Amino acid sequence: MTKQEFGQVSGADIDLFVLENTAGMQVKIMTYGATITSISIPGENDKRVELACGFDSLEGYFSDAYKANAPYFGCTVGRFASRIKDGKFTLEGKEYSLATNNDPNHLHGGIVGFDKKVWQAKEVGPNSVEMSLESADMEEGYPGNVKVSVQFTLTEDNKIEIDYKGETDKATPLSLTNHTYFNLSGFAETIENHLAKIVSDTLLVPDETGVPVGEEAAVTEVDDLRTSKKLGDLFKEMETGYEHFYALPADGEVKTVAEFDHPTSGRKLEVLSNEPGLLFYTGYFTSDELKRENGDQFGKYKAFCCETSRYANGPNIAGSPGSITTPNKPYSSKTVYAISW
């Protein structure tokens, strides 16, 4: 693991950590937003194949096109991943109001969520870095002084292990996720030739504004990904692709929750997690103006996201597992991206 200077944000130095194993897999993570900026593997003719959306310079995350589209490439999302209905929730008899930055709802922690914070980092192993952050009581409208950490580890068997920890001095909603977008073709094509499998038979049903409010439904034919299906075939039956929240068994076990294959290249991604749900998003609304400095083109259907987390709108859904963190019950979560080629 090496550390590089990556620029400055509001006078604060941003570091980039480069993790690499003996197989040649490389992961880059910056302290701005605890963001994975790159996941690459060896390719032909000594060229690297990039599998994730992101930029090789800090400026890419501050371009007008990126800020206007707000795709959250690779970042750590918090305090609460996904949407909260109308930016409101009631906790211990008190109503709290949050920014409605995804009108009319609250999205991904608000105006200045964890993705827009400078995290403190320390090396905790040969190929492992821990990033930590403190969030003050009522920051972005959330109660409680919160301390969180995210540990990223690249293993010798090509797994990116992401371990989340959090503690608070007051009951508060907390749901962290990583927002990496993948394209296993190395951005040579769209994701339409990818095969997708998600180990779930239940969807959280969104309302007209795109936020779940408590109703659950069995997967239908187009939503049922318990056996691998080609995304391009499914897109023909969908107006804007997937932005579906799948419920998972809330048993606390780290297990395979999704698998993605690109048959042409032989590359595969397995997602393991102990979270009770995941949002599968296929990038319909990603701007075609965005691309990496090496020319990798992003945009509509050019990458997918598999965001493992607590339930979207969990603070407003009775019985949603683990949506509230308390002083007596700290936050803990693990997600693994296992890549093979």
PDB file of N, CA, C and O in Angstrom, residues 257-295:
ATOM      1  N   VAL A 257     -25.029 -12.060  -1.694  1.00  0.00           N
ATOM      2  CA  VAL A 257     -26.338 -11.450  -1.942  1.00  0.00           C
ATOM      3  C   VAL A 257     -26.547 -11.121  -3.418  1.00  0.00           C
ATOM      4  O   VAL A 257     -27.675 -10.929  -3.854  1.00  0.00           O
ATOM      5  N   ALA A 258     -25.458 -11.065  -4.193  1.00  0.00           N
ATOM      6  CA  ALA A 258     -25.584 -10.755  -5.618  1.00  0.00           C
ATOM      7  C   ALA A 258     -24.354 -11.263  -6.361  1.00  0.00           C
ATOM      8  O   ALA A 258     -23.257 -11.340  -5.796  1.00  0.00           O
ATOM      9  N   GLU A 259     -24.551 -11.589  -7.638  1.00  0.00           N
ATOM     10  CA  GLU A 259     -23.458 -12.003  -8.505  1.00  0.00           C
ATOM     11  C   GLU A 259     -23.663 -11.388  -9.883  1.00  0.00           C
ATOM     12  O   GLU A 259     -24.792 -11.333 -10.384  1.00  0.00           O
ATOM     13  N   PHE A 260     -22.562 -10.948 -10.471  1.00  0.00           N
ATOM     14  CA  PHE A 260     -22.611 -10.336 -11.803  1.00  0.00           C
ATOM     15  C   PHE A 260     -21.507 -10.943 -12.663  1.00  0.00           C
ATOM     16  O   PHE A 260     -20.374 -11.104 -12.204  1.00  0.00           O
ATOM     17  N   ASP A 261     -21.863 -11.281 -13.914  1.00  0.00           N
ATOM     18  CA  ASP A 261     -20.916 -11.914 -14.826  1.00  0.00           C
ATOM     19  C   ASP A 261     -20.877 -11.161 -16.145  1.00  0.00           C
ATOM     20  O   ASP A 261     -21.916 -10.691 -16.637  1.00  0.00           O
ATOM     21  N   HIS A 262     -19.667 -11.072 -16.719  1.00  0.00           N
ATOM     22  CA  HIS A 262     -19.520 -10.584 -18.086  1.00  0.00           C
ATOM     23  C   HIS A 262     -18.927 -11.729 -18.895  1.00  0.00           C
ATOM     24  O   HIS A 262     -17.703 -11.924 -18.916  1.00  0.00           O
ATOM     25  N   PRO A 263     -19.779 -12.537 -19.555  1.00  0.00           N
ATOM     26  CA  PRO A 263     -19.309 -13.767 -20.193  1.00  0.00           C
ATOM     27  C   PRO A 263     -18.204 -13.556 -21.229  1.00  0.00           C
ATOM     28  O   PRO A 263     -17.292 -14.393 -21.336  1.00  0.00           O
ATOM     29  N   THR A 264     -18.251 -12.464 -21.961  1.00  0.00           N
ATOM     30  CA  THR A 264     -17.254 -12.244 -23.008  1.00  0.00           C
ATOM     31  C   THR A 264     -15.842 -12.185 -22.454  1.00  0.00           C
ATOM     32  O   THR A 264     -14.907 -12.758 -23.016  1.00  0.00           O
ATOM     33  N   SER A 265     -15.665 -11.495 -21.343  1.00  0.00           N
ATOM     34  CA  SER A 265     -14.341 -11.340 -20.742  1.00  0.00           C
ATOM     35  C   SER A 265     -14.034 -12.384 -19.684  1.00  0.00           C
ATOM     36  O   SER A 265     -12.872 -12.570 -19.296  1.00  0.00           O
ATOM     37  N   GLY A 266     -15.086 -13.053 -19.171  1.00  0.00           N
ATOM     38  CA  GLY A 266     -14.900 -14.014 -18.101  1.00  0.00           C
ATOM     39  C   GLY A 266     -14.766 -13.379 -16.725  1.00  0.00           C
ATOM     40  O   GLY A 266     -14.439 -14.054 -15.749  1.00  0.00           O
ATOM     41  N   ARG A 267     -15.025 -12.090 -16.627  1.00  0.00           N
ATOM     42  CA  ARG A 267     -14.904 -11.399 -15.336  1.00  0.00           C
ATOM     43  C   ARG A 267     -16.199 -11.526 -14.542  1.00  0.00           C
ATOM     44  O   ARG A 267     -17.292 -11.499 -15.101  1.00  0.00           O
ATOM     45  N   LYS A 268     -16.027 -11.637 -13.216  1.00  0.00           N
ATOM     46  CA  LYS A 268     -17.174 -11.808 -12.335  1.00  0.00           C
ATOM     47  C   LYS A 268     -17.016 -10.940 -11.088  1.00  0.00           C
ATOM     48  O   LYS A 268     -15.905 -10.674 -10.646  1.00  0.00           O
ATOM     49  N   LEU A 269     -18.154 -10.523 -10.548  1.00  0.00           N
ATOM     50  CA  LEU A 269     -18.212  -9.804  -9.278  1.00  0.00           C
ATOM     51  C   LEU A 269     -19.225 -10.510  -8.389  1.00  0.00           C
ATOM     52  O   LEU A 269     -20.377 -10.707  -8.782  1.00  0.00           O
ATOM     53  N   GLU A 270     -18.790 -10.882  -7.199  1.00  0.00           N
ATOM     54  CA  GLU A 270     -19.682 -11.433  -6.190  1.00  0.00           C
ATOM     55  C   GLU A 270     -19.760 -10.432  -5.047  1.00  0.00           C
ATOM     56  O   GLU A 270     -18.734  -9.934  -4.589  1.00  0.00           O
ATOM     57  N   VAL A 271     -20.975 -10.108  -4.619  1.00  0.00           N
ATOM     58  CA  VAL A 271     -21.186  -9.181  -3.515  1.00  0.00           C
ATOM     59  C   VAL A 271     -21.677  -9.969  -2.313  1.00  0.00           C
ATOM     60  O   VAL A 271     -22.680 -10.690  -2.400  1.00  0.00           O
ATOM     61  N   LEU A 272     -20.952  -9.852  -1.200  1.00  0.00           N
ATOM     62  CA  LEU A 272     -21.340 -10.497   0.046  1.00  0.00           C
ATOM     63  C   LEU A 272     -21.625  -9.415   1.080  1.00  0.00           C
ATOM     64  O   LEU A 272     -20.951  -8.379   1.101  1.00  0.00           O
ATOM     65  N   SER A 273     -22.605  -9.652   1.960  1.00  0.00           N
ATOM     66  CA  SER A 273     -22.944  -8.639   2.952  1.00  0.00           C
ATOM     67  C   SER A 273     -23.778  -9.245   4.071  1.00  0.00           C
ATOM     68  O   SER A 273     -24.395 -10.301   3.896  1.00  0.00           O
ATOM     69  N   ASN A 274     -23.794  -8.563   5.218  1.00  0.00           N
ATOM     70  CA  ASN A 274     -24.727  -8.923   6.293  1.00  0.00           C
ATOM     71  C   ASN A 274     -25.808  -7.861   6.450  1.00  0.00           C
ATOM     72  O   ASN A 274     -26.504  -7.827   7.469  1.00  0.00           O
ATOM     73  N   GLU A 275     -25.957  -6.992   5.453  1.00  0.00           N
ATOM     74  CA  GLU A 275     -27.008  -5.983   5.492  1.00  0.00           C
ATOM     75  C   GLU A 275     -28.367  -6.594   5.160  1.00  0.00           C
ATOM     76  O   GLU A 275     -28.446  -7.623   4.476  1.00  0.00           O
ATOM     77  N   PRO A 276     -29.474  -5.963   5.606  1.00  0.00           N
ATOM     78  CA  PRO A 276     -30.810  -6.510   5.357  1.00  0.00           C
ATOM     79  C   PRO A 276     -31.409  -6.126   4.014  1.00  0.00           C
ATOM     80  O   PRO A 276     -32.549  -6.500   3.715  1.00  0.00           O
ATOM     81  N   GLY A 277     -30.671  -5.358   3.202  1.00  0.00           N
ATOM     82  CA  GLY A 277     -31.222  -4.970   1.913  1.00  0.00           C
ATOM     83  C   GLY A 277     -30.161  -4.438   0.981  1.00  0.00           C
ATOM     84  O   GLY A 277     -29.005  -4.203   1.376  1.00  0.00           O
ATOM     85  N   LEU A 278     -30.546  -4.279  -0.275  1.00  0.00           N
ATOM     86  CA  LEU A 278     -29.639  -3.664  -1.240  1.00  0.00           C
ATOM     87  C   LEU A 278     -30.442  -2.935  -2.308  1.00  0.00           C
ATOM     88  O   LEU A 278     -31.538  -3.355  -2.686  1.00  0.00           O
ATOM     89  N   LEU A 279     -29.892  -1.830  -2.747  1.00  0.00           N
ATOM     90  CA  LEU A 279     -30.465  -1.090  -3.871  1.00  0.00           C
ATOM     91  C   LEU A 279     -29.662  -1.438  -5.112  1.00  0.00           C
ATOM     92  O   LEU A 279     -28.438  -1.261  -5.149  1.00  0.00           O
ATOM     93  N   PHE A 280     -30.337  -1.946  -6.127  1.00  0.00           N
ATOM     94  CA  PHE A 280     -29.702  -2.268  -7.403  1.00  0.00           C
ATOM     95  C   PHE A 280     -30.075  -1.176  -8.393  1.00  0.00           C
ATOM     96  O   PHE A 280     -31.241  -0.974  -8.705  1.00  0.00           O
ATOM     97  N   TYR A 281     -29.055  -0.462  -8.868  1.00  0.00           N
ATOM     98  CA  TYR A 281     -29.269   0.671  -9.769  1.00  0.00           C
ATOM     99  C   TYR A 281     -28.412   0.483 -11.013  1.00  0.00           C
ATOM    100  O   TYR A 281     -27.206   0.213 -10.915  1.00  0.00           O
ATOM    101  N   THR A 282     -29.027   0.615 -12.180  1.00  0.00           N
ATOM    102  CA  THR A 282     -28.310   0.341 -13.428  1.00  0.00           C
ATOM    103  C   THR A 282     -27.935   1.591 -14.219  1.00  0.00           C
ATOM    104  O   THR A 282     -27.618   1.512 -15.400  1.00  0.00           O
ATOM    105  N   GLY A 283     -27.966   2.736 -13.563  1.00  0.00           N
ATOM    106  CA  GLY A 283     -27.339   3.929 -14.134  1.00  0.00           C
ATOM    107  C   GLY A 283     -28.052   4.587 -15.299  1.00  0.00           C
ATOM    108  O   GLY A 283     -27.415   5.255 -16.122  1.00  0.00           O
ATOM    109  N   TYR A 284     -29.373   4.450 -15.354  1.00  0.00           N
ATOM    110  CA  TYR A 284     -30.106   5.073 -16.462  1.00  0.00           C
ATOM    111  C   TYR A 284     -29.893   6.585 -16.494  1.00  0.00           C
ATOM    112  O   TYR A 284     -29.797   7.177 -17.575  1.00  0.00           O
ATOM    113  N   PHE A 285     -29.814   7.215 -15.318  1.00  0.00           N
ATOM    114  CA  PHE A 285     -29.748   8.676 -15.255  1.00  0.00           C
ATOM    115  C   PHE A 285     -28.316   9.216 -15.144  1.00  0.00           C
ATOM    116  O   PHE A 285     -28.118  10.418 -14.963  1.00  0.00           O
ATOM    117  N   THR A 286     -27.304   8.344 -15.237  1.00  0.00           N
ATOM    118  CA  THR A 286     -25.923   8.821 -15.199  1.00  0.00           C
ATOM    119  C   THR A 286     -25.627   9.633 -16.455  1.00  0.00           C
ATOM    120  O   THR A 286     -25.950   9.224 -17.571  1.00  0.00           O
ATOM    121  N   SER A 287     -24.984  10.779 -16.281  1.00  0.00           N
ATOM    122  CA  SER A 287     -24.745  11.698 -17.395  1.00  0.00           C
ATOM    123  C   SER A 287     -23.719  11.148 -18.386  1.00  0.00           C
ATOM    124  O   SER A 287     -22.649  10.662 -17.997  1.00  0.00           O
ATOM    125  N   ASP A 288     -24.038  11.269 -19.663  1.00  0.00           N
ATOM    126  CA  ASP A 288     -23.104  10.874 -20.719  1.00  0.00           C
ATOM    127  C   ASP A 288     -21.941  11.862 -20.856  1.00  0.00           C
ATOM    128  O   ASP A 288     -20.998  11.602 -21.602  1.00  0.00           O
ATOM    129  N   GLU A 289     -22.000  12.962 -20.127  1.00  0.00           N
ATOM    130  CA  GLU A 289     -20.896  13.924 -20.161  1.00  0.00           C
ATOM    131  C   GLU A 289     -19.706  13.481 -19.312  1.00  0.00           C
ATOM    132  O   GLU A 289     -18.627  14.079 -19.396  1.00  0.00           O
ATOM    133  N   LEU A 290     -19.897  12.462 -18.504  1.00  0.00           N
ATOM    134  CA  LEU A 290     -18.867  12.061 -17.552  1.00  0.00           C
ATOM    135  C   LEU A 290     -17.983  10.965 -18.127  1.00  0.00           C
ATOM    136  O   LEU A 290     -18.482   9.986 -18.702  1.00  0.00           O
ATOM    137  N   LYS A 291     -16.678  11.105 -17.967  1.00  0.00           N
ATOM    138  CA  LYS A 291     -15.741  10.053 -18.376  1.00  0.00           C
ATOM    139  C   LYS A 291     -14.434  10.194 -17.598  1.00  0.00           C
ATOM    140  O   LYS A 291     -14.084  11.279 -17.127  1.00  0.00           O
ATOM    141  N   ARG A 292     -13.733   9.065 -17.466  1.00  0.00           N
ATOM    142  CA  ARG A 292     -12.444   9.070 -16.803  1.00  0.00           C
ATOM    143  C   ARG A 292     -11.405   9.711 -17.720  1.00  0.00           C
ATOM    144  O   ARG A 292     -11.568   9.748 -18.946  1.00  0.00           O
ATOM    145  N   GLU A 293     -10.328  10.173 -17.121  1.00  0.00           N
ATOM    146  CA  GLU A 293      -9.280  10.846 -17.885  1.00  0.00           C
ATOM    147  C   GLU A 293      -8.665   9.949 -18.962  1.00  0.00           C
ATOM    148  O   GLU A 293      -8.157  10.437 -19.982  1.00  0.00           O
ATOM    149  N   ASN A 294      -8.726   8.613 -18.764  1.00  0.00           N
ATOM    150  CA  ASN A 294      -8.167   7.696 -19.768  1.00  0.00           C
ATOM    151  C   ASN A 294      -9.118   7.451 -20.933  1.00  0.00           C
ATOM    152  O   ASN A 294      -8.794   6.702 -21.863  1.00  0.00           O
ATOM    153  N   GLY A 295     -10.292   8.072 -20.891  1.00  0.00           N
ATOM    154  CA  GLY A 295     -11.266   7.935 -21.965  1.00  0.00           C
ATOM    155  C   GLY A 295     -12.423   7.008 -21.663  1.00  0.00           C
ATOM    156  O   GLY A 295     -13.380   6.944 -22.442  1.00  0.00           O
TER     157      GLY A 295
END
